[in-house]
mmCIF file of N, CA and C and ligand atoms in Angstrom:
data_model
loop_
_atom_site.group_PDB
_atom_site.id
_atom_site.type_symbol
_atom_site.label_atom_id
_atom_site.label_comp_id
_atom_site.label_asym_id
_atom_site.label_seq_id
_atom_site.Cartn_x
_atom_site.Cartn_y
_atom_site.Cartn_z
ATOM 1 N N MET A 8 0.844 -1.188 0.000
ATOM 2 C CA MET A 8 0.000 0.000 0.000
ATOM 3 C C MET A 8 0.881 1.240 0.000
ATOM 4 N N THR A 9 0.617 2.108 -0.899
ATOM 5 C CA THR A 9 1.423 3.324 -0.971
ATOM 6 C C THR A 9 0.561 4.543 -0.717
ATOM 7 N N ARG A 10 1.107 5.449 -0.019
ATOM 8 C CA ARG A 10 0.444 6.730 0.189
ATOM 9 C C ARG A 10 1.539 7.759 0.364
ATOM 10 N N PRO A 11 1.214 8.992 0.065
ATOM 11 C CA PRO A 11 2.210 10.052 0.269
ATOM 12 C C PRO A 11 2.538 10.178 1.749
ATOM 13 N N ARG A 12 3.787 10.449 2.028
ATOM 14 C CA ARG A 12 4.165 10.634 3.418
ATOM 15 C C ARG A 12 3.791 12.036 3.861
ATOM 16 N N HIS A 13 3.444 12.131 5.131
ATOM 17 C CA HIS A 13 3.144 13.451 5.668
ATOM 18 C C HIS A 13 4.454 14.205 5.856
ATOM 19 N N SER A 14 4.408 15.498 5.590
ATOM 20 C CA SER A 14 5.656 16.268 5.635
ATOM 21 C C SER A 14 6.175 16.489 7.053
ATOM 22 N N LYS A 15 5.270 16.364 8.017
ATOM 23 C CA LYS A 15 5.711 16.513 9.414
ATOM 24 C C LYS A 15 6.034 15.128 9.967
ATOM 25 N N LYS A 16 7.254 14.943 10.373
ATOM 26 C CA LYS A 16 7.676 13.588 10.751
ATOM 27 C C LYS A 16 6.941 13.067 11.979
ATOM 28 N N ASP A 17 6.585 13.945 12.883
ATOM 29 C CA ASP A 17 5.839 13.512 14.072
ATOM 30 C C ASP A 17 4.489 12.926 13.664
ATOM 31 N N ILE A 18 3.857 13.605 12.719
ATOM 32 C CA ILE A 18 2.542 13.155 12.278
ATOM 33 C C ILE A 18 2.660 11.904 11.425
ATOM 34 N N GLU A 19 3.686 11.866 10.590
ATOM 35 C CA GLU A 19 3.923 10.668 9.781
ATOM 36 C C GLU A 19 4.084 9.446 10.689
ATOM 37 N N ALA A 20 4.790 9.626 11.781
ATOM 38 C CA ALA A 20 4.991 8.527 12.725
ATOM 39 C C ALA A 20 3.663 8.108 13.342
ATOM 40 N N ALA A 21 2.822 9.088 13.634
ATOM 41 C CA ALA A 21 1.513 8.777 14.209
ATOM 42 C C ALA A 21 0.641 8.043 13.197
ATOM 43 N N LEU A 22 0.759 8.422 11.929
ATOM 44 C CA LEU A 22 -0.013 7.753 10.878
ATOM 45 C C LEU A 22 0.443 6.303 10.734
ATOM 46 N N ALA A 23 1.757 6.102 10.788
ATOM 47 C CA ALA A 23 2.291 4.740 10.695
ATOM 48 C C ALA A 23 1.803 3.912 11.876
ATOM 49 N N HIS A 24 1.758 4.549 13.038
ATOM 50 C CA HIS A 24 1.266 3.880 14.240
ATOM 51 C C HIS A 24 -0.195 3.471 14.046
ATOM 52 N N ALA A 25 -0.988 4.379 13.493
ATOM 53 C CA ALA A 25 -2.399 4.090 13.255
ATOM 54 C C ALA A 25 -2.556 2.948 12.260
ATOM 55 N N GLU A 26 -1.770 2.977 11.208
ATOM 56 C CA GLU A 26 -1.859 1.932 10.183
ATOM 57 C C GLU A 26 -1.487 0.565 10.766
ATOM 58 N N ALA A 27 -0.548 0.596 11.690
ATOM 59 C CA ALA A 27 -0.146 -0.658 12.330
ATOM 60 C C ALA A 27 -1.299 -1.256 13.131
ATOM 61 N N GLN A 28 -2.235 -0.401 13.559
ATOM 62 C CA GLN A 28 -3.403 -0.881 14.306
ATOM 63 C C GLN A 28 -4.573 -1.185 13.381
ATOM 64 N N GLY A 29 -4.343 -1.085 12.087
ATOM 65 C CA GLY A 29 -5.396 -1.414 11.138
ATOM 66 C C GLY A 29 -6.198 -0.226 10.641
ATOM 67 N N TRP A 30 -5.799 0.959 11.033
ATOM 68 C CA TRP A 30 -6.521 2.145 10.594
ATOM 69 C C TRP A 30 -6.230 2.431 9.133
ATOM 70 N N ARG A 31 -7.195 3.053 8.483
ATOM 71 C CA ARG A 31 -7.036 3.397 7.076
ATOM 72 C C ARG A 31 -6.753 4.888 6.946
ATOM 73 N N VAL A 32 -5.824 5.213 6.097
ATOM 74 C CA VAL A 32 -5.494 6.615 5.858
ATOM 75 C C VAL A 32 -5.994 7.003 4.478
ATOM 76 N N GLU A 33 -6.793 8.061 4.422
ATOM 77 C CA GLU A 33 -7.253 8.528 3.122
ATOM 78 C C GLU A 33 -6.920 9.994 2.976
ATOM 79 N N LEU A 34 -6.449 10.353 1.814
ATOM 80 C CA LEU A 34 -6.102 11.740 1.578
ATOM 81 C C LEU A 34 -7.345 12.574 1.370
ATOM 82 N N ALA A 35 -7.240 13.826 1.731
ATOM 83 C CA ALA A 35 -8.360 14.734 1.568
ATOM 84 C C ALA A 35 -7.847 16.002 0.905
ATOM 85 N N SER A 36 -8.777 16.840 0.523
ATOM 86 C CA SER A 36 -8.361 18.113 -0.043
ATOM 87 C C SER A 36 -8.833 19.217 0.890
ATOM 88 N N GLY A 37 -8.328 20.406 0.676
ATOM 89 C CA GLY A 37 -8.719 21.496 1.558
ATOM 90 C C GLY A 37 -7.767 21.625 2.716
ATOM 91 N N HIS A 38 -8.324 22.007 3.859
ATOM 92 C CA HIS A 38 -7.474 22.255 5.022
ATOM 93 C C HIS A 38 -6.878 20.980 5.589
ATOM 94 N N ALA A 39 -7.611 19.903 5.469
ATOM 95 C CA ALA A 39 -7.125 18.656 6.039
ATOM 96 C C ALA A 39 -6.184 17.957 5.070
ATOM 97 N N TRP A 40 -5.165 17.340 5.622
ATOM 98 C CA TRP A 40 -4.252 16.548 4.787
ATOM 99 C C TRP A 40 -4.938 15.236 4.414
ATOM 100 N N GLY A 41 -5.643 14.710 5.377
ATOM 101 C CA GLY A 41 -6.340 13.455 5.116
ATOM 102 C C GLY A 41 -7.184 13.066 6.302
ATOM 103 N N ARG A 42 -7.647 11.828 6.283
ATOM 104 C CA ARG A 42 -8.471 11.346 7.378
ATOM 105 C C ARG A 42 -8.035 9.955 7.790
ATOM 106 N N LEU A 43 -8.219 9.716 9.062
ATOM 107 C CA LEU A 43 -7.950 8.388 9.601
ATOM 108 C C LEU A 43 -9.296 7.727 9.872
ATOM 109 N N TYR A 44 -9.435 6.500 9.405
ATOM 110 C CA TYR A 44 -10.677 5.766 9.622
ATOM 111 C C TYR A 44 -10.432 4.618 10.586
ATOM 112 N N CYS A 45 -11.202 4.607 11.635
ATOM 113 C CA CYS A 45 -11.095 3.530 12.606
ATOM 114 C C CYS A 45 -11.517 2.210 11.972
ATOM 115 N N PRO A 46 -10.752 1.145 12.231
ATOM 116 C CA PRO A 46 -11.106 -0.162 11.671
ATOM 117 C C PRO A 46 -12.342 -0.765 12.339
ATOM 118 N N HIS A 47 -12.684 -0.247 13.521
ATOM 119 C CA HIS A 47 -13.842 -0.777 14.246
ATOM 120 C C HIS A 47 -14.951 0.256 14.213
ATOM 121 N N ASN A 48 -15.475 0.497 13.036
ATOM 122 C CA ASN A 48 -16.446 1.576 12.906
ATOM 123 C C ASN A 48 -17.844 1.113 13.297
ATOM 124 N N ASP A 49 -18.072 1.082 14.581
ATOM 125 C CA ASP A 49 -19.399 0.708 15.045
ATOM 126 C C ASP A 49 -19.800 1.622 16.190
ATOM 127 N N SER A 50 -20.981 1.389 16.732
ATOM 128 C CA SER A 50 -21.507 2.293 17.741
ATOM 129 C C SER A 50 -20.717 2.246 19.041
ATOM 130 N N GLU A 51 -19.994 1.158 19.235
ATOM 131 C CA GLU A 51 -19.217 1.027 20.463
ATOM 132 C C GLU A 51 -17.980 1.916 20.439
ATOM 133 N N CYS A 52 -17.569 2.205 19.236
ATOM 134 C CA CYS A 52 -16.312 2.905 19.083
ATOM 135 C C CYS A 52 -16.532 4.417 19.051
ATOM 136 N N ARG A 53 -15.748 5.093 19.829
ATOM 137 C CA ARG A 53 -15.916 6.550 19.875
ATOM 138 C C ARG A 53 -14.656 7.270 19.432
ATOM 139 N N CYS A 54 -14.031 6.731 18.458
ATOM 140 C CA CYS A 54 -12.828 7.373 17.954
ATOM 141 C C CYS A 54 -13.207 8.614 17.166
ATOM 142 N N GLY A 55 -12.617 9.733 17.533
ATOM 143 C CA GLY A 55 -12.883 10.961 16.801
ATOM 144 C C GLY A 55 -14.373 11.162 16.654
ATOM 145 N N GLU A 56 -14.802 11.572 15.473
ATOM 146 C CA GLU A 56 -16.224 11.698 15.211
ATOM 147 C C GLU A 56 -16.630 10.584 14.285
ATOM 148 N N PHE A 57 -17.451 9.671 14.776
ATOM 149 C CA PHE A 57 -17.923 8.542 13.980
ATOM 150 C C PHE A 57 -16.761 7.738 13.407
ATOM 151 N N GLY A 58 -15.717 7.598 14.197
ATOM 152 C CA GLY A 58 -14.593 6.785 13.759
ATOM 153 C C GLY A 58 -13.704 7.441 12.715
ATOM 154 N N ILE A 59 -13.919 8.737 12.501
ATOM 155 C CA ILE A 59 -13.104 9.439 11.512
ATOM 156 C C ILE A 59 -12.331 10.555 12.210
ATOM 157 N N VAL A 60 -11.054 10.605 11.965
ATOM 158 C CA VAL A 60 -10.222 11.619 12.590
ATOM 159 C C VAL A 60 -9.523 12.424 11.502
ATOM 160 N N SER A 61 -9.642 13.717 11.564
ATOM 161 C CA SER A 61 -8.995 14.559 10.568
ATOM 162 C C SER A 61 -7.510 14.702 10.859
ATOM 163 N N VAL A 62 -6.722 14.672 9.801
ATOM 164 C CA VAL A 62 -5.283 14.888 9.914
ATOM 165 C C VAL A 62 -4.969 16.205 9.224
ATOM 166 N N TRP A 63 -4.447 17.142 9.982
ATOM 167 C CA TRP A 63 -4.154 18.452 9.403
ATOM 168 C C TRP A 63 -2.811 18.439 8.692
ATOM 169 N N SER A 64 -2.735 19.229 7.650
ATOM 170 C CA SER A 64 -1.494 19.260 6.881
ATOM 171 C C SER A 64 -0.439 20.120 7.566
ATOM 172 N N THR A 65 -0.869 21.245 8.080
ATOM 173 C CA THR A 65 0.103 22.116 8.733
ATOM 174 C C THR A 65 -0.442 22.633 10.056
ATOM 175 N N PRO A 66 -0.546 21.758 11.035
ATOM 176 C CA PRO A 66 -1.023 22.210 12.352
ATOM 177 C C PRO A 66 -0.001 23.151 12.982
ATOM 178 N N LYS A 67 -0.482 24.030 13.840
ATOM 179 C CA LYS A 67 0.423 24.968 14.502
ATOM 180 C C LYS A 67 1.465 24.215 15.297
ATOM 181 N N ASN A 68 1.026 23.140 15.918
ATOM 182 C CA ASN A 68 1.941 22.360 16.737
ATOM 183 C C ASN A 68 1.891 20.897 16.300
ATOM 184 N N PRO A 69 2.758 20.524 15.356
ATOM 185 C CA PRO A 69 2.724 19.160 14.802
ATOM 186 C C PRO A 69 2.870 18.084 15.864
ATOM 187 N N ALA A 70 3.755 18.299 16.820
ATOM 188 C CA ALA A 70 3.975 17.291 17.862
ATOM 189 C C ALA A 70 2.700 17.082 18.663
ATOM 190 N N ASN A 71 2.016 18.181 18.929
ATOM 191 C CA ASN A 71 0.782 18.108 19.690
ATOM 192 C C ASN A 71 -0.309 17.370 18.905
ATOM 193 N N HIS A 72 -0.411 17.698 17.627
ATOM 194 C CA HIS A 72 -1.408 17.055 16.774
ATOM 195 C C HIS A 72 -1.097 15.561 16.658
ATOM 196 N N ALA A 73 0.170 15.231 16.506
ATOM 197 C CA ALA A 73 0.576 13.831 16.413
ATOM 198 C C ALA A 73 0.196 13.080 17.684
ATOM 199 N N ARG A 74 0.390 13.722 18.818
ATOM 200 C CA ARG A 74 0.073 13.086 20.092
ATOM 201 C C ARG A 74 -1.429 12.854 20.192
ATOM 202 N N GLN A 75 -2.185 13.828 19.701
ATOM 203 C CA GLN A 75 -3.642 13.724 19.723
ATOM 204 C C GLN A 75 -4.106 12.550 18.857
ATOM 205 N N LEU A 76 -3.475 12.402 17.683
ATOM 206 C CA LEU A 76 -3.845 11.285 16.801
ATOM 207 C C LEU A 76 -3.541 9.953 17.466
ATOM 208 N N ARG A 77 -2.370 9.870 18.081
ATOM 209 C CA ARG A 77 -1.985 8.632 18.766
ATOM 210 C C ARG A 77 -2.952 8.308 19.889
ATOM 211 N N ARG A 78 -3.409 9.338 20.586
ATOM 212 C CA ARG A 78 -4.311 9.096 21.709
ATOM 213 C C ARG A 78 -5.621 8.495 21.218
ATOM 214 N N VAL A 79 -6.122 9.012 20.106
ATOM 215 C CA VAL A 79 -7.369 8.476 19.565
ATOM 216 C C VAL A 79 -7.190 7.011 19.182
ATOM 217 N N VAL A 80 -6.070 6.715 18.523
ATOM 218 C CA VAL A 80 -5.800 5.337 18.102
ATOM 219 C C VAL A 80 -5.674 4.425 19.321
ATOM 220 N N ASP A 81 -4.926 4.887 20.305
ATOM 221 C CA ASP A 81 -4.701 4.054 21.493
ATOM 222 C C ASP A 81 -5.955 3.891 22.335
ATOM 223 N N ASN A 82 -6.865 4.854 22.243
ATOM 224 C CA ASN A 82 -8.091 4.784 23.036
ATOM 225 C C ASN A 82 -9.236 4.108 22.307
ATOM 226 N N CYS A 83 -8.968 3.618 21.120
ATOM 227 C CA CYS A 83 -10.013 2.982 20.338
ATOM 228 C C CYS A 83 -10.652 1.865 21.151
ATOM 229 N N THR A 84 -11.962 1.919 21.237
ATOM 230 C CA THR A 84 -12.662 0.945 22.067
ATOM 231 C C THR A 84 -13.136 -0.252 21.272
ATOM 232 N N GLY A 85 -13.005 -0.190 19.954
ATOM 233 C CA GLY A 85 -13.468 -1.302 19.124
ATOM 234 C C GLY A 85 -12.572 -2.516 19.296
ATOM 235 N N GLY A 86 -13.144 -3.691 19.046
ATOM 236 C CA GLY A 86 -12.345 -4.900 19.113
ATOM 237 C C GLY A 86 -12.002 -5.283 20.527
ATOM 238 N N THR A 87 -10.835 -4.874 20.993
ATOM 239 C CA THR A 87 -10.436 -5.213 22.353
ATOM 240 C C THR A 87 -11.156 -4.317 23.338
ATOM 241 N N SER A 88 -11.635 -4.903 24.393
ATOM 242 C CA SER A 88 -12.301 -4.110 25.427
ATOM 243 C C SER A 88 -11.635 -4.419 26.764
ATOM 244 N N SER A 89 -10.466 -3.870 26.944
ATOM 245 C CA SER A 89 -9.729 -4.145 28.173
ATOM 246 C C SER A 89 -10.167 -3.228 29.301
ATOM 247 N N GLU A 90 -10.758 -2.100 28.918
ATOM 248 C CA GLU A 90 -11.163 -1.161 29.961
ATOM 249 C C GLU A 90 -12.664 -0.956 29.932
ATOM 250 N N GLU A 91 -13.372 -1.834 30.564
ATOM 251 C CA GLU A 91 -14.818 -1.669 30.644
ATOM 252 C C GLU A 91 -15.181 -1.266 32.059
ATOM 253 N N ASP A 92 -15.243 0.011 32.297
ATOM 254 C CA ASP A 92 -15.577 0.417 33.655
ATOM 255 C C ASP A 92 -16.971 1.036 33.749
ATOM 256 N N GLU A 93 -17.525 1.441 32.613
ATOM 257 C CA GLU A 93 -18.817 2.101 32.697
ATOM 258 C C GLU A 93 -19.821 1.494 31.731
ATOM 259 N N THR A 94 -19.940 0.229 31.727
ATOM 260 C CA THR A 94 -20.904 -0.371 30.802
ATOM 261 C C THR A 94 -22.156 -0.812 31.539
HETATM 262 ZN ZN1 ZN B 104 -12.052 2.972 17.077
#
């Protein structure tokens, strides 16, 4: 699978991390560089908005944006449910 690399290395690393978890990366036009799609797109999953997370092309703080993307991926509730405290 080939896709253009993100110009910000922090974000590129976060995208690679997401892909390793099965997330799909799709390019977008406009302000967003692309979108991340959660592999577990169901009602249980609350990743971003409806399992879709926007990836900005030139965020003010790339490291911060990258961290935010990683957090969404790591907090994905689909599939594995290791943290069920409020069900
Ligand atoms: Zn998810």
